[in-house]
Amino acid sequence: MKIRPSFRNRRPWLGVVLFCSVGMMLFLFRGWTLTVLEPMLAFFSGAAQRLTSELSSQEEQTLRDQITALSIDRAAYLQLIDENSTLKAELGFQERTGLSSIPARVISKSLSQTVSRFVMDVGTKDGIQIGDPIVTDDGLFVGTVRSVQSGSSTAMALSDPSHTTAVSLLNDRRTIGVGSGTVGGLLEIRFIPADESIQVNDLVVTSGLEETVPSGLLIGLVNAVSQDPTTLFLTAVVEPLADLRRLKSVLVLTSEAL
Amino acid sequence: MKRIFLIVFFVLLSMCELGFVSALPFPVDRLPLVLVASVFLFQSLDVRPAAWWMVLHGVFLDLLQTSSIRFEIVPHAVAALVLVLASRHLFSNRSFWGVLGTFALSLFALSCTEILLSIFQALFEDFSLSFDVLVAMRLWGLGLGTLLLLIFFPLTELLTRAQKNLLSF
């Protein structure tokens, strides 16, 4: 084995200190360092791409281009299928109820334990007003319009803790009440007289007692019924049927329809 | 002058790995060019700053944030340490097998430290690294690095003379 001079008569710590300083400088002036490095990276990357395209045959390149074009076409086709089924469902709801509505796309959502709101791509220029009810393509009630801008509007979902809805239960006595949103995406109907007969899985719909919300819009199912022993009232927990997390498009029922 | 030349050479080499080699089609993109060059220059041509290149390459990886593992400087520093120790105490610098052994051991140290770091990283954040992919990548790297060393090792004498002439000014 070839013998090399030992490190002992050198000062390796000096190198470590120097290296650490250089390293820190590089990180401190990261922007400048990247400004210097990026043209070099671009040059080498460009050279590799040119080399790769030179090496790959013309036929392979053509096939690759075809794969890309077909992938784009397929993505557009799948989107059209999705859009077609959504429009068919919306048309079915409108024909069934006779209500006029404006289709809207959900462009942003804020769903958590304490808030359930979403933004739609329709606004005042489309005829949207504050308080307009919103339903899914199948007609499930999801909330009302909270604020309106020119081209967009923000909706408060019925499960939002600060949202209240006049509801009616499809039980024997057609119990009415006020449903308010609770944490966890559920709805709570409080102050139901204790002599009302409410069963789990009873259907809950809008009662029509609100000025802007028509009656009969399906909300959900009763999930649990409880009674506070200190009061004479029942509390029903309602699970909304519309899944806000999967909501992509909705219908806004306009005031003229009501 | 010699130092400046070595720094410029390293930067070009590192950029060549990050920009050129990584843009080439599989499996050539798996070639650990800086590691191969560091081992060859350190062990065969006795260019000692080449060990630091490994660490600096880790710094560049952290600067560019192209790696999924944070603190790439750590595995590269470990690999550099293994390179120095293996070339000084384990393997001869006169045979091809010695250089290949140092290269394989440094690559092994680099991979092991990367796996350890990824496990550590997975404890604190949503991070997953496929070990199969990492092992396959390193095996390809070992094969390609061996090929590159096979090409350059016979030229050691020639390169030593060229190095003396080049760095004599």
Short mmCIF file of C-alpha atoms in Angstrom, two decimals:
data_model
loop_
_atom_site.label_atom_id
_atom_site.label_comp_id
_atom_site.label_asym_id
_atom_site.label_seq_id
_atom_site.Cartn_x
_atom_site.Cartn_y
_atom_site.Cartn_z
CA MET A 1 0.00 0.00 0.00
CA LYS A 2 1.29 3.43 -0.89
CA ILE A 3 2.12 5.42 2.19
CA ARG A 4 0.76 8.94 2.37
CA PRO A 5 1.74 11.72 4.70
CA SER A 6 -0.32 11.70 7.88
CA PHE A 7 -2.94 14.27 8.75
CA ARG A 8 -1.25 14.76 12.11
CA ASN A 9 1.23 17.32 10.86
CA ARG A 10 -1.56 19.22 9.17
CA ARG A 11 -4.42 21.24 10.55
CA PRO A 12 -7.63 19.45 9.55
CA TRP A 13 -9.73 21.59 11.91
CA LEU A 14 -8.83 24.61 9.82
CA GLY A 15 -10.40 22.91 6.82
CA VAL A 16 -13.53 22.05 8.83
CA VAL A 17 -13.90 25.65 10.01
CA LEU A 18 -13.32 26.95 6.48
CA PHE A 19 -15.81 24.46 5.08
CA CYS A 20 -18.48 25.33 7.66
CA SER A 21 -18.00 29.02 6.89
CA VAL A 22 -18.37 28.42 3.16
CA GLY A 23 -21.44 26.24 3.77
CA MET A 24 -23.06 28.89 5.96
CA MET A 25 -22.29 31.61 3.42
CA LEU A 26 -23.90 29.51 0.69
CA PHE A 27 -27.07 29.10 2.77
CA LEU A 28 -27.11 32.73 3.89
CA PHE A 29 -26.85 33.92 0.31
CA ARG A 30 -29.02 31.10 -1.05
CA GLY A 31 -30.69 33.37 -3.60
CA TRP A 32 -27.39 34.53 -5.06
CA THR A 33 -25.94 31.02 -5.00
CA LEU A 34 -28.94 29.67 -6.90
CA THR A 35 -28.73 32.58 -9.35
CA VAL A 36 -25.18 31.45 -10.16
CA LEU A 37 -25.97 27.73 -10.21
CA GLU A 38 -29.23 27.81 -12.17
CA PRO A 39 -27.73 28.84 -15.56
CA MET A 40 -25.22 26.02 -15.23
CA LEU A 41 -27.94 23.54 -14.33
CA ALA A 42 -30.05 24.79 -17.25
CA PHE A 43 -27.09 24.39 -19.60
CA PHE A 44 -26.33 20.83 -18.48
CA SER A 45 -30.01 19.88 -18.43
CA GLY A 46 -30.50 21.31 -21.94
CA ALA A 47 -27.46 19.39 -23.17
CA ALA A 48 -28.89 16.16 -21.73
CA GLN A 49 -32.25 16.78 -23.36
CA ARG A 50 -30.64 17.50 -26.71
CA LEU A 51 -28.55 14.35 -26.39
CA THR A 52 -31.58 12.27 -25.43
CA SER A 53 -33.64 13.57 -28.34
CA GLU A 54 -30.74 12.91 -30.69
CA LEU A 55 -30.45 9.34 -29.43
CA SER A 56 -34.15 8.55 -29.47
CA SER A 57 -35.53 7.62 -32.86
CA GLN A 58 -38.02 9.74 -34.78
CA GLU A 59 -40.62 6.97 -34.47
CA GLU A 60 -40.28 6.85 -30.69
CA GLN A 61 -40.69 10.62 -30.52
CA THR A 62 -43.83 10.44 -32.68
CA LEU A 63 -45.29 7.71 -30.44
CA ARG A 64 -44.52 9.76 -27.33
CA ASP A 65 -46.29 12.78 -28.86
CA GLN A 66 -49.28 10.58 -29.68
CA ILE A 67 -49.43 9.28 -26.09
CA THR A 68 -49.42 12.85 -24.79
CA ALA A 69 -52.16 13.94 -27.22
CA LEU A 70 -54.31 10.88 -26.42
CA SER A 71 -53.88 11.45 -22.68
CA ILE A 72 -55.09 15.04 -23.05
CA ASP A 73 -58.08 13.86 -25.14
CA ARG A 74 -58.96 11.18 -22.58
CA ALA A 75 -58.85 13.68 -19.70
CA ALA A 76 -61.17 16.02 -21.64
CA TYR A 77 -63.50 13.09 -22.48
CA LEU A 78 -63.75 11.99 -18.82
CA GLN A 79 -64.50 15.58 -17.78
CA LEU A 80 -67.25 15.78 -20.41
CA ILE A 81 -68.83 12.53 -19.13
CA ASP A 82 -68.81 13.94 -15.59
CA GLU A 83 -70.27 17.27 -16.74
CA ASN A 84 -72.96 15.49 -18.79
CA SER A 85 -74.18 13.40 -15.85
CA THR A 86 -74.22 16.51 -13.61
CA LEU A 87 -76.29 18.48 -16.13
CA LYS A 88 -78.72 15.56 -16.52
CA ALA A 89 -79.21 15.41 -12.74
CA GLU A 90 -79.75 19.18 -12.54
CA LEU A 91 -82.31 19.05 -15.35
CA GLY A 92 -84.12 16.19 -13.58
CA PHE A 93 -84.39 18.20 -10.34
CA GLN A 94 -85.68 21.28 -12.15
CA GLU A 95 -88.29 19.27 -14.06
CA ARG A 96 -89.38 17.48 -10.87
CA THR A 97 -89.81 20.58 -8.72
CA GLY A 98 -90.61 23.27 -11.22
CA LEU A 99 -88.22 25.60 -9.39
CA SER A 100 -85.90 27.74 -11.45
CA SER A 101 -82.30 27.62 -10.46
CA ILE A 102 -78.86 28.71 -11.46
CA PRO A 103 -76.17 26.05 -11.75
CA ALA A 104 -72.92 26.88 -9.98
CA ARG A 105 -69.55 25.31 -9.52
CA VAL A 106 -68.02 25.07 -6.06
CA ILE A 107 -64.62 26.69 -6.43
CA SER A 108 -63.42 26.68 -2.85
CA LYS A 109 -64.39 25.05 0.45
CA SER A 110 -63.65 25.74 4.06
CA LEU A 111 -64.79 22.73 6.04
CA SER A 112 -63.68 22.12 9.59
CA GLN A 113 -65.12 21.44 13.02
CA THR A 114 -66.04 25.09 13.45
CA VAL A 115 -66.87 26.30 9.95
CA SER A 116 -68.66 24.90 6.88
CA ARG A 117 -68.63 27.34 4.02
CA PHE A 118 -67.94 27.23 0.33
CA VAL A 119 -67.47 29.65 -2.55
CA MET A 120 -69.39 29.39 -5.83
CA ASP A 121 -68.60 30.86 -9.24
CA VAL A 122 -71.89 32.78 -9.57
CA GLY A 123 -72.69 36.21 -8.20
CA THR A 124 -74.91 39.27 -8.52
CA LYS A 125 -74.47 39.40 -12.29
CA ASP A 126 -76.08 35.95 -12.43
CA GLY A 127 -78.99 37.06 -10.25
CA ILE A 128 -77.80 35.59 -6.96
CA GLN A 129 -79.01 37.27 -3.76
CA ILE A 130 -78.17 36.90 -0.10
CA GLY A 131 -80.30 34.18 1.50
CA ASP A 132 -80.92 32.19 -1.69
CA PRO A 133 -81.13 28.47 -0.87
CA ILE A 134 -78.63 26.07 -2.38
CA VAL A 135 -79.30 22.45 -3.27
CA THR A 136 -77.26 19.64 -4.78
CA ASP A 137 -77.97 18.28 -8.24
CA ASP A 138 -80.30 15.71 -6.58
CA GLY A 139 -82.18 18.42 -4.69
CA LEU A 140 -80.61 17.93 -1.25
CA PHE A 141 -80.56 21.18 0.70
CA VAL A 142 -76.98 22.21 1.54
CA GLY A 143 -77.17 25.82 2.75
CA THR A 144 -77.86 29.41 1.88
CA VAL A 145 -75.99 32.25 0.25
CA ARG A 146 -74.18 34.31 2.88
CA SER A 147 -72.49 37.03 0.83
CA VAL A 148 -72.50 37.93 -2.86
CA GLN A 149 -69.92 39.56 -5.05
CA SER A 150 -70.16 40.35 -8.73
CA GLY A 151 -68.86 37.04 -10.05
CA SER A 152 -68.81 34.84 -6.98
CA SER A 153 -70.70 34.19 -3.79
CA THR A 154 -70.02 32.58 -0.45
CA ALA A 155 -72.44 30.06 0.98
CA MET A 156 -72.92 28.93 4.53
CA ALA A 157 -73.65 25.22 4.76
CA LEU A 158 -76.48 24.09 7.00
CA SER A 159 -73.98 22.30 9.22
CA ASP A 160 -72.13 25.56 9.98
CA PRO A 161 -72.53 26.30 13.72
CA SER A 162 -73.85 29.79 12.94
CA HIS A 163 -76.46 28.60 10.41
CA THR A 164 -80.09 27.97 11.33
CA THR A 165 -82.79 26.37 9.18
CA ALA A 166 -86.54 26.05 9.69
CA VAL A 167 -87.11 22.31 9.42
CA SER A 168 -89.92 19.83 9.48
CA LEU A 169 -89.78 16.13 10.27
CA LEU A 170 -91.70 13.70 8.09
CA ASN A 171 -93.15 11.85 11.07
CA ASP A 172 -96.80 11.32 11.99
CA ARG A 173 -97.25 14.82 13.39
CA ARG A 174 -94.98 16.64 10.94
CA THR A 175 -92.96 18.13 13.81
CA ILE A 176 -91.45 21.50 13.05
CA GLY A 177 -88.39 23.10 14.62
CA VAL A 178 -85.24 25.05 14.04
CA GLY A 179 -82.15 23.13 13.03
CA SER A 180 -78.81 24.66 13.79
CA GLY A 181 -75.38 23.46 12.73
CA THR A 182 -73.09 21.82 15.24
CA VAL A 183 -69.50 20.70 15.23
CA GLY A 184 -68.77 17.62 13.17
CA GLY A 185 -71.01 18.47 10.22
CA LEU A 186 -74.26 17.56 11.99
CA LEU A 187 -77.50 19.45 12.61
CA GLU A 188 -79.30 19.76 15.93
CA ILE A 189 -83.02 20.44 16.41
CA ARG A 190 -83.64 21.70 19.93
CA PHE A 191 -86.70 22.58 21.94
CA ILE A 192 -88.94 19.90 20.44
CA PRO A 193 -91.86 19.32 22.80
CA ALA A 194 -91.41 16.05 24.70
CA ASP A 195 -94.78 14.70 23.59
CA GLU A 196 -93.68 14.63 19.92
CA SER A 197 -92.97 11.15 18.54
CA ILE A 198 -89.59 11.26 16.84
CA GLN A 199 -87.81 8.14 15.68
CA VAL A 200 -84.27 7.56 14.48
CA ASN A 201 -84.14 7.62 10.64
CA ASP A 202 -87.09 10.03 10.35
CA LEU A 203 -86.63 12.22 7.28
CA VAL A 204 -85.98 15.93 7.81
CA VAL A 205 -86.97 18.53 5.21
CA THR A 206 -87.18 22.31 5.08
CA SER A 207 -90.46 23.57 6.54
CA GLY A 208 -90.94 26.57 4.27
CA LEU A 209 -91.37 28.92 7.22
CA GLU A 210 -88.35 30.94 6.08
CA GLU A 211 -88.99 33.61 3.52
CA THR A 212 -86.38 32.51 1.03
CA VAL A 213 -86.29 28.72 1.49
CA PRO A 214 -89.10 26.64 -0.10
CA SER A 215 -90.64 23.73 1.78
CA GLY A 216 -89.87 20.09 1.11
CA LEU A 217 -86.17 20.29 0.35
CA LEU A 218 -84.61 17.15 1.79
CA ILE A 219 -82.02 17.77 4.50
CA GLY A 220 -81.19 14.46 6.16
CA LEU A 221 -82.13 11.75 8.62
CA VAL A 222 -82.59 11.82 12.38
CA ASN A 223 -79.53 10.17 13.84
CA ALA A 224 -80.29 10.32 17.56
CA VAL A 225 -82.97 11.67 19.90
CA SER A 226 -82.22 12.72 23.46
CA GLN A 227 -84.05 14.41 26.31
CA ASP A 228 -82.53 16.61 28.94
CA PRO A 229 -84.05 15.38 32.23
CA THR A 230 -84.17 18.95 33.56
CA THR A 231 -86.35 20.26 30.70
CA LEU A 232 -89.47 19.16 28.86
CA PHE A 233 -87.88 19.32 25.45
CA LEU A 234 -86.29 16.80 23.10
CA THR A 235 -83.18 17.32 21.03
CA ALA A 236 -82.78 15.54 17.70
CA VAL A 237 -79.45 15.15 15.98
CA VAL A 238 -79.75 15.17 12.19
CA GLU A 239 -77.19 13.81 9.79
CA PRO A 240 -77.28 15.76 6.48
CA LEU A 241 -77.51 13.58 3.37
CA ALA A 242 -75.40 15.88 1.21
CA ASP A 243 -71.69 15.23 1.52
CA LEU A 244 -70.08 18.66 1.48
CA ARG A 245 -66.62 17.23 1.01
CA ARG A 246 -67.60 15.76 -2.35
CA LEU A 247 -69.60 18.77 -3.50
CA LYS A 248 -68.48 19.92 -6.94
CA SER A 249 -71.54 21.63 -8.39
CA VAL A 250 -74.78 22.98 -6.90
CA LEU A 251 -77.99 24.72 -7.88
CA VAL A 252 -78.88 28.09 -6.41
CA LEU A 253 -82.65 28.52 -6.19
CA THR A 254 -83.38 32.06 -7.20
CA SER A 255 -85.90 34.30 -5.45
CA GLU A 256 -88.19 34.41 -8.47
CA ALA A 257 -88.69 30.67 -8.15
CA LEU A 258 -90.15 30.96 -4.69
CA MET B 1 -4.61 28.82 -8.55
CA LYS B 2 -4.77 25.08 -7.91
CA ARG B 3 -7.54 25.58 -5.36
CA ILE B 4 -9.57 27.76 -7.70
CA PHE B 5 -9.19 25.17 -10.44
CA LEU B 6 -10.37 22.41 -8.08
CA ILE B 7 -13.36 24.48 -6.92
CA VAL B 8 -14.42 25.30 -10.49
CA PHE B 9 -13.91 21.67 -11.49
CA PHE B 10 -16.04 20.50 -8.55
CA VAL B 11 -18.85 22.98 -9.27
CA LEU B 12 -18.94 21.88 -12.90
CA LEU B 13 -18.88 18.22 -11.85
CA SER B 14 -21.65 18.68 -9.33
CA MET B 15 -23.79 20.65 -11.79
CA CYS B 16 -23.08 17.98 -14.39
CA GLU B 17 -24.53 15.32 -12.05
CA LEU B 18 -27.51 17.44 -11.00
CA GLY B 19 -28.27 18.89 -14.45
CA PHE B 20 -26.90 16.53 -17.08
CA VAL B 21 -26.82 13.02 -15.60
CA SER B 22 -30.18 13.36 -13.85
CA ALA B 23 -31.83 14.42 -17.14
CA LEU B 24 -30.55 11.36 -19.03
CA PRO B 25 -32.85 8.35 -19.51
CA PHE B 26 -32.93 5.44 -17.05
CA PRO B 27 -30.63 3.85 -15.91
CA VAL B 28 -27.85 6.35 -16.73
CA ASP B 29 -29.53 8.92 -14.46
CA ARG B 30 -28.65 6.74 -11.46
CA LEU B 31 -24.89 7.36 -11.87
CA PRO B 32 -23.37 8.94 -8.72
CA LEU B 33 -20.85 10.99 -10.72
CA VAL B 34 -19.51 13.11 -7.86
CA LEU B 35 -18.96 10.07 -5.62
CA VAL B 36 -17.16 8.16 -8.37
CA ALA B 37 -14.99 11.18 -9.20
CA SER B 38 -14.24 11.85 -5.53
CA VAL B 39 -13.19 8.26 -4.86
CA PHE B 40 -11.08 8.03 -7.99
CA LEU B 41 -9.34 11.37 -7.51
CA PHE B 42 -8.82 10.91 -3.76
CA GLN B 43 -7.54 7.35 -3.90
CA SER B 44 -5.84 7.02 -7.25
CA LEU B 45 -4.60 10.55 -7.92
CA ASP B 46 -4.21 11.63 -4.29
CA VAL B 47 -6.31 14.79 -4.76
CA ARG B 48 -7.27 15.30 -1.12
CA PRO B 49 -9.87 18.09 -1.53
CA ALA B 50 -11.95 15.56 -3.46
CA ALA B 51 -13.24 14.22 -0.11
CA TRP B 52 -14.72 17.65 0.62
CA TRP B 53 -16.51 17.56 -2.73
CA MET B 54 -18.86 14.91 -1.36
CA VAL B 55 -19.84 17.18 1.51
CA LEU B 56 -20.21 20.21 -0.77
CA HIS B 57 -22.36 18.14 -3.10
CA GLY B 58 -24.63 17.47 -0.12
CA VAL B 59 -24.76 21.23 0.48
CA PHE B 60 -25.77 21.81 -3.15
CA LEU B 61 -28.50 19.16 -2.86
CA ASP B 62 -29.84 20.91 0.25
CA LEU B 63 -29.63 24.31 -1.46
CA LEU B 64 -31.54 23.14 -4.52
CA GLN B 65 -33.92 21.03 -2.39
CA THR B 66 -34.18 18.43 -5.12
CA SER B 67 -33.91 15.50 -2.74
CA SER B 68 -36.84 14.19 -0.72
CA ILE B 69 -34.52 13.76 2.26
CA ARG B 70 -33.69 16.87 4.25
CA PHE B 71 -30.08 17.50 5.33
CA GLU B 72 -28.46 15.59 2.46
CA ILE B 73 -25.23 17.05 3.80
CA VAL B 74 -25.27 14.44 6.60
CA PRO B 75 -25.20 11.26 4.45
CA HIS B 76 -22.70 12.88 2.11
CA ALA B 77 -20.44 13.86 5.02
CA VAL B 78 -20.64 10.28 6.35
CA ALA B 79 -19.80 8.94 2.88
CA ALA B 80 -16.83 11.34 2.69
CA LEU B 81 -15.59 10.16 6.09
CA VAL B 82 -15.91 6.52 5.03
CA LEU B 83 -14.08 7.37 1.81
CA VAL B 84 -11.14 8.87 3.74
CA LEU B 85 -10.98 6.04 6.29
CA ALA B 86 -11.39 3.25 3.72
CA SER B 87 -8.77 4.65 1.38
CA ARG B 88 -6.28 5.17 4.23
CA HIS B 89 -6.79 2.07 6.33
CA LEU B 90 -8.66 -0.55 4.35
CA PHE B 91 -7.98 -0.58 0.64
CA SER B 92 -4.90 -0.19 -1.52
CA ASN B 93 -4.74 2.64 -4.01
CA ARG B 94 -2.80 0.59 -6.53
CA SER B 95 -5.37 -1.98 -7.56
CA PHE B 96 -8.69 -1.48 -9.22
CA TRP B 97 -10.34 -3.61 -6.54
CA GLY B 98 -9.11 -1.25 -3.86
CA VAL B 99 -10.71 1.75 -5.55
CA LEU B 100 -13.86 -0.24 -6.25
CA GLY B 101 -14.00 -1.35 -2.59
CA THR B 102 -13.74 2.24 -1.37
CA PHE B 103 -16.43 3.32 -3.82
CA ALA B 104 -18.78 0.48 -2.79
CA LEU B 105 -18.23 1.13 0.92
CA SER B 106 -18.83 4.89 0.55
CA LEU B 107 -21.98 4.25 -1.48
CA PHE B 108 -23.15 1.76 1.16
CA ALA B 109 -22.53 4.34 3.93
CA LEU B 110 -24.38 6.99 1.90
CA SER B 111 -27.40 4.70 1.39
CA CYS B 112 -27.53 3.52 5.01
CA THR B 113 -27.39 7.08 6.35
CA GLU B 114 -30.08 8.16 3.89
CA ILE B 115 -32.33 5.29 5.05
CA LEU B 116 -31.73 6.19 8.70
CA LEU B 117 -32.48 9.86 7.99
CA SER B 118 -35.66 8.98 6.11
CA ILE B 119 -36.86 6.82 9.04
CA PHE B 120 -36.08 9.73 11.38
CA GLN B 121 -37.89 12.14 9.04
CA ALA B 122 -40.95 9.86 8.87
CA LEU B 123 -41.28 10.13 12.65
CA PHE B 124 -41.86 13.87 12.52
CA GLU B 125 -43.64 14.52 9.24
CA ASP B 126 -45.77 12.86 6.60
CA PHE B 127 -42.93 11.34 4.65
CA SER B 128 -42.49 8.02 2.96
CA LEU B 129 -39.53 6.73 1.04
CA SER B 130 -39.65 3.45 -0.81
CA PHE B 131 -36.64 1.42 0.31
CA ASP B 132 -36.97 -0.79 -2.78
CA VAL B 133 -36.56 2.27 -4.98
CA LEU B 134 -33.58 3.55 -2.98
CA VAL B 135 -31.84 0.15 -2.99
CA ALA B 136 -32.50 -0.33 -6.72
CA MET B 137 -31.18 3.19 -7.40
CA ARG B 138 -28.00 2.53 -5.43
CA LEU B 139 -27.46 -0.87 -7.10
CA TRP B 140 -27.70 0.79 -10.51
CA GLY B 141 -25.33 3.46 -9.18
CA LEU B 142 -22.88 0.78 -8.08
CA GLY B 143 -22.98 -0.88 -11.49
CA LEU B 144 -22.61 2.34 -13.45
CA GLY B 145 -19.93 3.67 -11.11
CA THR B 146 -17.98 0.44 -11.54
CA LEU B 147 -18.19 0.88 -15.31
CA LEU B 148 -16.94 4.45 -15.06
CA LEU B 149 -14.08 3.39 -12.80
CA LEU B 150 -13.22 0.60 -15.26
CA ILE B 151 -12.86 3.26 -17.95
CA PHE B 152 -10.82 5.72 -15.89
CA PHE B 153 -8.64 3.41 -13.78
CA PRO B 154 -6.38 2.32 -16.67
CA LEU B 155 -5.78 6.01 -17.38
CA THR B 156 -4.44 6.71 -13.87
CA GLU B 157 -0.84 7.17 -15.02
CA LEU B 158 -1.86 9.40 -17.86
CA LEU B 159 -4.11 11.45 -15.63
CA THR B 160 -1.43 11.78 -12.93
CA ARG B 161 0.94 13.30 -15.49
CA ALA B 162 -1.79 15.55 -16.85
CA GLN B 163 -2.69 16.61 -13.32
CA LYS B 164 0.95 17.52 -12.56
CA ASN B 165 1.23 19.54 -15.75
CA LEU B 166 -2.14 21.19 -15.27
CA LEU B 167 -1.64 22.11 -11.64
CA SER B 168 2.02 23.05 -11.93
CA PHE B 169 1.28 26.64 -12.85
#
